Coordinates of C-alpha atoms in Angstrom, one line a residue:
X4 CA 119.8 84.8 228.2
X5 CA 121.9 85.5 230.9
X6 CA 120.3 86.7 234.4
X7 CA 122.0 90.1 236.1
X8 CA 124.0 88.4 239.0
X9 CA 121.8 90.4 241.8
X10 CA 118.3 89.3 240.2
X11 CA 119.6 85.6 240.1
X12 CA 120.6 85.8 243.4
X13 CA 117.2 87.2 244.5
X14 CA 115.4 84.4 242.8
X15 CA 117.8 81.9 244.5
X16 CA 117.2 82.9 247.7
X17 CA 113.5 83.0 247.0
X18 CA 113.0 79.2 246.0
X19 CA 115.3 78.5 249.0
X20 CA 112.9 80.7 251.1
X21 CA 109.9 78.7 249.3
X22 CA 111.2 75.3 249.9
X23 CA 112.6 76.4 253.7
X24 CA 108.8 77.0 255.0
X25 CA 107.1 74.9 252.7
X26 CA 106.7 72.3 255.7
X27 CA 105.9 74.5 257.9
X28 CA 102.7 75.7 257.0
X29 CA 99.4 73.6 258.7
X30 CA 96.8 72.3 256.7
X31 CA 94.1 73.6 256.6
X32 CA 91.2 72.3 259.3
X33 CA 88.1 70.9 257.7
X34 CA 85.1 72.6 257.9
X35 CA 82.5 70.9 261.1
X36 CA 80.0 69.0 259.5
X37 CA 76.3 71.0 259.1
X38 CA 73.9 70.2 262.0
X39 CA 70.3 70.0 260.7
X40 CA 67.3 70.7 262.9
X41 CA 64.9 68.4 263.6
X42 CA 61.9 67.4 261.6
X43 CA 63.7 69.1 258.6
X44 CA 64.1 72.6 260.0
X45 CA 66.0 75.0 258.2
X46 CA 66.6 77.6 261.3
X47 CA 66.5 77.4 265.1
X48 CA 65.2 80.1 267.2
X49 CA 65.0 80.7 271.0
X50 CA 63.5 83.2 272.3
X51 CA 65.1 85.1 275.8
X52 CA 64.2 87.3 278.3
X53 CA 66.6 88.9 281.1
X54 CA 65.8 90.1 284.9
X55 CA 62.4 88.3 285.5
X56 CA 60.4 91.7 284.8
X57 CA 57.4 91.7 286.2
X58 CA 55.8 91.9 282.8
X59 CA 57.1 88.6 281.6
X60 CA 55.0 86.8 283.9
X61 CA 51.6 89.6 283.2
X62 CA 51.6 89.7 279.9
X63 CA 54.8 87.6 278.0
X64 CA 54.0 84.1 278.9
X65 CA 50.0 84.9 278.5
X66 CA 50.8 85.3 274.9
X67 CA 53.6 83.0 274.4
X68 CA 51.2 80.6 275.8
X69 CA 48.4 80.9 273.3
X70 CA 50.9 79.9 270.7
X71 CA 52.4 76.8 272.5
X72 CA 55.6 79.1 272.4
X73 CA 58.2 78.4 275.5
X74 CA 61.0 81.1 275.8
X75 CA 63.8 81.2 278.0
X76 CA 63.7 83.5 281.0
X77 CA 67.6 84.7 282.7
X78 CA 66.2 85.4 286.0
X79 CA 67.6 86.9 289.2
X80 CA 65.9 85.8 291.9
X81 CA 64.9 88.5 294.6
X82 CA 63.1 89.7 291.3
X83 CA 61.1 86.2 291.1
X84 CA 60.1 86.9 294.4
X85 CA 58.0 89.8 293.1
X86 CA 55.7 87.5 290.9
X87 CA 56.4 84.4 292.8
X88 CA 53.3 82.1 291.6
X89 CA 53.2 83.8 288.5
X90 CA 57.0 82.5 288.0
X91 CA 55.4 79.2 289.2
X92 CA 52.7 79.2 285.9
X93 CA 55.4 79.8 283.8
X94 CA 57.7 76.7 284.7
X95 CA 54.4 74.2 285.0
X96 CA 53.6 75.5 281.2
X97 CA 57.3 74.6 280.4
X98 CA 59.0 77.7 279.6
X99 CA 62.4 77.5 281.0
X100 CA 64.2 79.1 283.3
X101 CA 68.0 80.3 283.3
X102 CA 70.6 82.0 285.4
X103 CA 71.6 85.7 285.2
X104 CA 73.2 85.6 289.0
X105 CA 72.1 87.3 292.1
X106 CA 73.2 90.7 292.2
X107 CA 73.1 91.4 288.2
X108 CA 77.5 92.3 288.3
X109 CA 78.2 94.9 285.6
X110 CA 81.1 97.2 285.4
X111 CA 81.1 100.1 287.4
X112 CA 81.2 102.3 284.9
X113 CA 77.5 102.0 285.4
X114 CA 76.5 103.9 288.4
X115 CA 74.1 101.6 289.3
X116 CA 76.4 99.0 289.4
X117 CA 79.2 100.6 291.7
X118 CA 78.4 98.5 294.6
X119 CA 78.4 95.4 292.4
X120 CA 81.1 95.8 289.8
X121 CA 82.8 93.5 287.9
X122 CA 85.7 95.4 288.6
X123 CA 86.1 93.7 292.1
X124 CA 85.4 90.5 291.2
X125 CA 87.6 87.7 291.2
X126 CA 86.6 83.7 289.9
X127 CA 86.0 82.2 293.3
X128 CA 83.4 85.5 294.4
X129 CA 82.2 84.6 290.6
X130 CA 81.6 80.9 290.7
X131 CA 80.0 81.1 294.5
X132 CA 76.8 84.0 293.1
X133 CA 76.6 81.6 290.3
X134 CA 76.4 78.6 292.6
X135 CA 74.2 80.7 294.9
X136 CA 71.6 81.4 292.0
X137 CA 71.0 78.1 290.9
X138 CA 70.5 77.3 294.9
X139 CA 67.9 80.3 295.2
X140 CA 66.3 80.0 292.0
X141 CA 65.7 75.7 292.9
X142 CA 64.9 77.1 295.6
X143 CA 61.9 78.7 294.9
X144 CA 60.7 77.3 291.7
X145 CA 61.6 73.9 291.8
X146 CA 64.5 73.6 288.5
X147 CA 68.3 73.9 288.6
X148 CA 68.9 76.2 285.7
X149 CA 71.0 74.8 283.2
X150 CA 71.9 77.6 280.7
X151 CA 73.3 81.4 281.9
X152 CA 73.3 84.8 280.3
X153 CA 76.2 87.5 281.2
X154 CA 74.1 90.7 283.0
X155 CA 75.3 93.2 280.4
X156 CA 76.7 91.0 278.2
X157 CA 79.7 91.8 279.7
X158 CA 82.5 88.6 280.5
X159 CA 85.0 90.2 282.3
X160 CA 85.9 90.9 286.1
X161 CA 89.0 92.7 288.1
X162 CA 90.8 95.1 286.0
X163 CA 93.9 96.0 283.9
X164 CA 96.6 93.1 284.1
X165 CA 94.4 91.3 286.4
X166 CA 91.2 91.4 283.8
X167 CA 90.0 87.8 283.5
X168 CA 87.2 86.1 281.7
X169 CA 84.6 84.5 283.4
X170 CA 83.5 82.4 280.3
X171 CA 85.6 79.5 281.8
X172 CA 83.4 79.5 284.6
X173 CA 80.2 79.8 282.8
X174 CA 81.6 76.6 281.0
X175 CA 82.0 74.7 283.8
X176 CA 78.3 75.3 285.7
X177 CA 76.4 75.5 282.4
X178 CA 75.5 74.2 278.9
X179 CA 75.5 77.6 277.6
X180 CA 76.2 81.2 278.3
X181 CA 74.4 83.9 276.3
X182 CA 75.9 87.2 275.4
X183 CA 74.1 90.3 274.7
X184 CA 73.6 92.7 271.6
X185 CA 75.6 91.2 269.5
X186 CA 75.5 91.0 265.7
X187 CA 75.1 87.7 264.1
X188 CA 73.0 84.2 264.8
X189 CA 75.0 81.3 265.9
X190 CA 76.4 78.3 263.4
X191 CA 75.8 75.6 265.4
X192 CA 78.9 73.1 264.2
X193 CA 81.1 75.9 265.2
X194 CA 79.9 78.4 267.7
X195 CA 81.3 78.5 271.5
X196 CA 78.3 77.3 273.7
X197 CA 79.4 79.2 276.5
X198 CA 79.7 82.7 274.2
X199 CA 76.1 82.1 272.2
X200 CA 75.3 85.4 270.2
X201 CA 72.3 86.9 271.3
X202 CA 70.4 89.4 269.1
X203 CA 68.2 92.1 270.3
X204 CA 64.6 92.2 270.5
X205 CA 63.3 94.7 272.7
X206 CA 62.3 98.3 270.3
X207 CA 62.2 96.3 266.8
X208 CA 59.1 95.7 265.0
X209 CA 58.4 92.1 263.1
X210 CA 59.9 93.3 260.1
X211 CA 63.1 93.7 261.2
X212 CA 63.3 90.3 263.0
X213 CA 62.1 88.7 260.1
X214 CA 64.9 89.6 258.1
X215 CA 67.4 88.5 260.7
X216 CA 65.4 84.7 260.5
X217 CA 65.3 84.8 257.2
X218 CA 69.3 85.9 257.3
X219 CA 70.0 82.6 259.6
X220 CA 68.0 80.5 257.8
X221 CA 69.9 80.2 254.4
X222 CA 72.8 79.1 256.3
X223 CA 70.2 76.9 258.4
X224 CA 71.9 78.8 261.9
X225 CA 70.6 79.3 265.1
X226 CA 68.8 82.6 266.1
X227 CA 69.3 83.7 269.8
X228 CA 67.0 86.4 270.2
X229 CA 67.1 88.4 273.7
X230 CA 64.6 91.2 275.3
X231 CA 63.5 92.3 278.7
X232 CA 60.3 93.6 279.3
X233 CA 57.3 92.3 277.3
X234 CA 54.4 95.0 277.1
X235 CA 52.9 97.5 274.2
X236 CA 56.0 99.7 274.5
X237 CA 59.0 101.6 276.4
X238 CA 62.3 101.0 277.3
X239 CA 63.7 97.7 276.9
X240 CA 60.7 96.7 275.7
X241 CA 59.9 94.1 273.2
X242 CA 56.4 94.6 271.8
X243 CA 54.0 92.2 272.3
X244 CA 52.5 93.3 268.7
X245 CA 55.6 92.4 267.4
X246 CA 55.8 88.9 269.6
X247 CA 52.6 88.0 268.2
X248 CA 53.6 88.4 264.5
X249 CA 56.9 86.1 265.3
X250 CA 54.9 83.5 266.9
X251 CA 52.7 83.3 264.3
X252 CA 55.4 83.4 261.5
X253 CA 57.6 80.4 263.7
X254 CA 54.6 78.2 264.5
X255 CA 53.5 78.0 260.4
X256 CA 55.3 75.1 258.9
X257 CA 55.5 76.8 255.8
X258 CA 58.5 78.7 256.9
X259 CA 60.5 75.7 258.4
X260 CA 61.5 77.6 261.9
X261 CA 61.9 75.4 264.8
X262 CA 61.5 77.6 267.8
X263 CA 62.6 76.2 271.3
X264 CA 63.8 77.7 275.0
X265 CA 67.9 77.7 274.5
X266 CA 68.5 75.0 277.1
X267 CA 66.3 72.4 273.9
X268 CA 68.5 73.3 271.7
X269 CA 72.0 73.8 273.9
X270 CA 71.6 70.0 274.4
X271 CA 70.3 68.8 270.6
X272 CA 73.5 70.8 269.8
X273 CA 75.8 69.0 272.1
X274 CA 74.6 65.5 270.9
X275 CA 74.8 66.4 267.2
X276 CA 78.4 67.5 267.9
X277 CA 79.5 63.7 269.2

């Protein structure tokens, strides 16, 4: 059969096409390997709490404590100073304690935050309240922090053409860097240490952070869980009826949760990596 002259020339230059970008195209990149969790595990979870509130120290740890639960605490320090021995109990009972700067930088675009906006930060004004937060928090409670959440979850300073990331810097100072209401749990083989996802807490009840373990744990992930206040209720609250249920549910073995302060599993993360 003979072809129509313009269809033969558009299937000509189609192989030639083909065979012209054939090379060109990368293979694919393996998958990472899986990390499993220790002791045979089938999720991670760490438990966070931003700002040092008062009622981490008068009623959070108390119950943490009862369950041999250690949580992670992003604290700024002149709010440490409030509940200074109580801040004290909580390191000496090993619950671990992170950096979420000095001054708490958000964009202006919060009021609150106008005199300490993102907006007029630059890396070297960045790094040295970083720097200056580990000093204070040392300082006054005797640890270094090791791990950092983003005040707002919010990674960015300066503005339009001059926007930069601070992640870089975060990278540098700490072996991770949490980030704030976001919408997934980590895979640990692939997920950037200095950009963990962190997963609200504060106004849900048990069943709806059950669901999200039970989510992370059929792809054996990590589950960053982040709140502020710990009381019965209110704003930015998570429930300490609802912290009991998830100690509870993490601490039976039936339901293969290993449940450890971020910094734990930053680093079990990192060495499983090598």
């Amino acid at each position: 059969m003979k072809l129509n002259p313009i269809l033969r020339a558009s299937i000509l230059f189609s192989a030639v096409l083909s065979l012209s970008f054939s090379g060109e195209v990368p293979p694919s990149k393996p998958a990472p390997e899986p990390i499993k969790w220790p002791d045979g595990k089938k999720v991670a979870l760490s438990l966070s709490f931003d700002d040092a509130r008062l009622t981490n120290v008068d009623k959070g740890t108390v119950l943490l404590d009862q369950y041999g639960v250690k949580a992670t605490f992003f604290v700024v320090p002149s709010a440490v100073k409030k509940r200074l021995e109580g801040w004290k109990k909580a390191v000496a009972s090993g619950h671990e304690m992170g950096n979420h700067s000095v001054n708490h930088p958000c964009s202006g675009n919060f009021t609150w935050s106008r005199e300490k906006a993102l907006e007029d930060y630059t890396p070297a004004k960045m790094r040295a309240e970083l720097i200056e937060a580990n000093k204070q928090v040392q300082e006054l409670l005797g640890v270094k922090p090791e791990v950092f959440a983003y005040p707002c979850g919010q990674m960015f300073m300066n503005r339009g053409k001059n926007t930069q990331s601070y992640v870089p810097i975060v990278a540098d100072l700490f072996l991770s860097g949490r980030g704030w209401r976001n919408e997934a749990p980590n895979d640990p083989a692939y997920c950037d240490m200095a950009q963990i996802y962190g997963m609200e807490m504060d106004g849900k009840d048990f069943g709806e952070i059950k669901e999200l373990i039970e989510t992370a744990r059929k792809s054996g992930q990590w589950l960053v869980l982040a709140g502020h206040e710990t009381a019965e209720s209110g704003n930015q609250t998570t429930r300490l009826a609802m912290l009991k249920q998830l100690c509870e549910y993490a601490k039976d073995p039936a339901n293969g949760v290993w449940i450890a302060p971020i910094g734990t599993v930053s680093k079990y993360v990192l060495k499983q990596r090598k």
